[in-house]
Coordinates of C-alpha atoms in Angstrom, one line a residue:
M30 CA 105.0 110.0 102.1
V31 CA 103.9 106.9 100.0
S32 CA 104.3 107.2 96.5
V33 CA 103.6 104.5 93.6
Y34 CA 105.2 104.3 89.9
G35 CA 104.6 102.1 87.0
D36 CA 105.3 102.0 83.3
Y37 CA 103.9 99.9 80.4
A38 CA 106.1 99.4 77.2
F39 CA 103.2 99.1 74.0
N40 CA 106.9 98.2 71.7
E41 CA 110.0 98.9 71.6
H42 CA 109.6 102.9 70.8
T43 CA 106.6 104.0 73.2
T44 CA 106.2 103.9 76.3
L45 CA 103.7 105.3 78.8
Q46 CA 105.0 106.0 82.7
F47 CA 102.3 106.8 85.1
G48 CA 102.0 107.6 89.0
V49 CA 100.5 109.0 92.4
E50 CA 102.8 110.4 94.6
N51 CA 102.0 111.9 98.6
I52 CA 99.0 109.0 98.3
T53 CA 98.4 109.6 102.2
D54 CA 98.6 113.8 101.4
V55 CA 101.6 114.1 103.8
R56 CA 102.4 117.7 104.6
L57 CA 105.8 117.3 106.3
A58 CA 106.0 121.0 106.8
D59 CA 102.9 120.8 108.7
E60 CA 104.0 118.5 110.9
N61 CA 107.8 119.4 111.9
G62 CA 108.5 123.1 112.0
E63 CA 112.0 122.6 111.6
Y64 CA 111.0 121.1 108.0
A65 CA 110.3 124.4 105.8
F66 CA 110.4 122.5 102.4
A67 CA 107.2 123.0 100.9
D68 CA 106.1 120.2 100.1
E69 CA 103.0 118.9 97.3
G70 CA 100.3 117.4 98.2
L71 CA 98.4 114.3 97.0
H72 CA 98.6 114.6 92.8
Y73 CA 98.9 112.5 90.0
F74 CA 101.3 112.2 86.6
L75 CA 101.0 110.6 83.5
G76 CA 103.5 110.1 80.6
L77 CA 104.2 109.6 77.4
T78 CA 107.4 108.8 75.7
A79 CA 108.2 107.9 71.9
K80 CA 111.7 106.7 70.1
F81 CA 112.0 107.3 66.8

């Protein structure tokens, strides 16, 4: 699986987090019958942290 993450600090109080997980959309359970965990496919996320 390939994933990319990053963040950007606007200032000392506000940070943006972002990423793409499982870019290749690999399903390990489909490739190996012994891998019982149902993993997620390709997905994105975006977050914002503000400290007061």
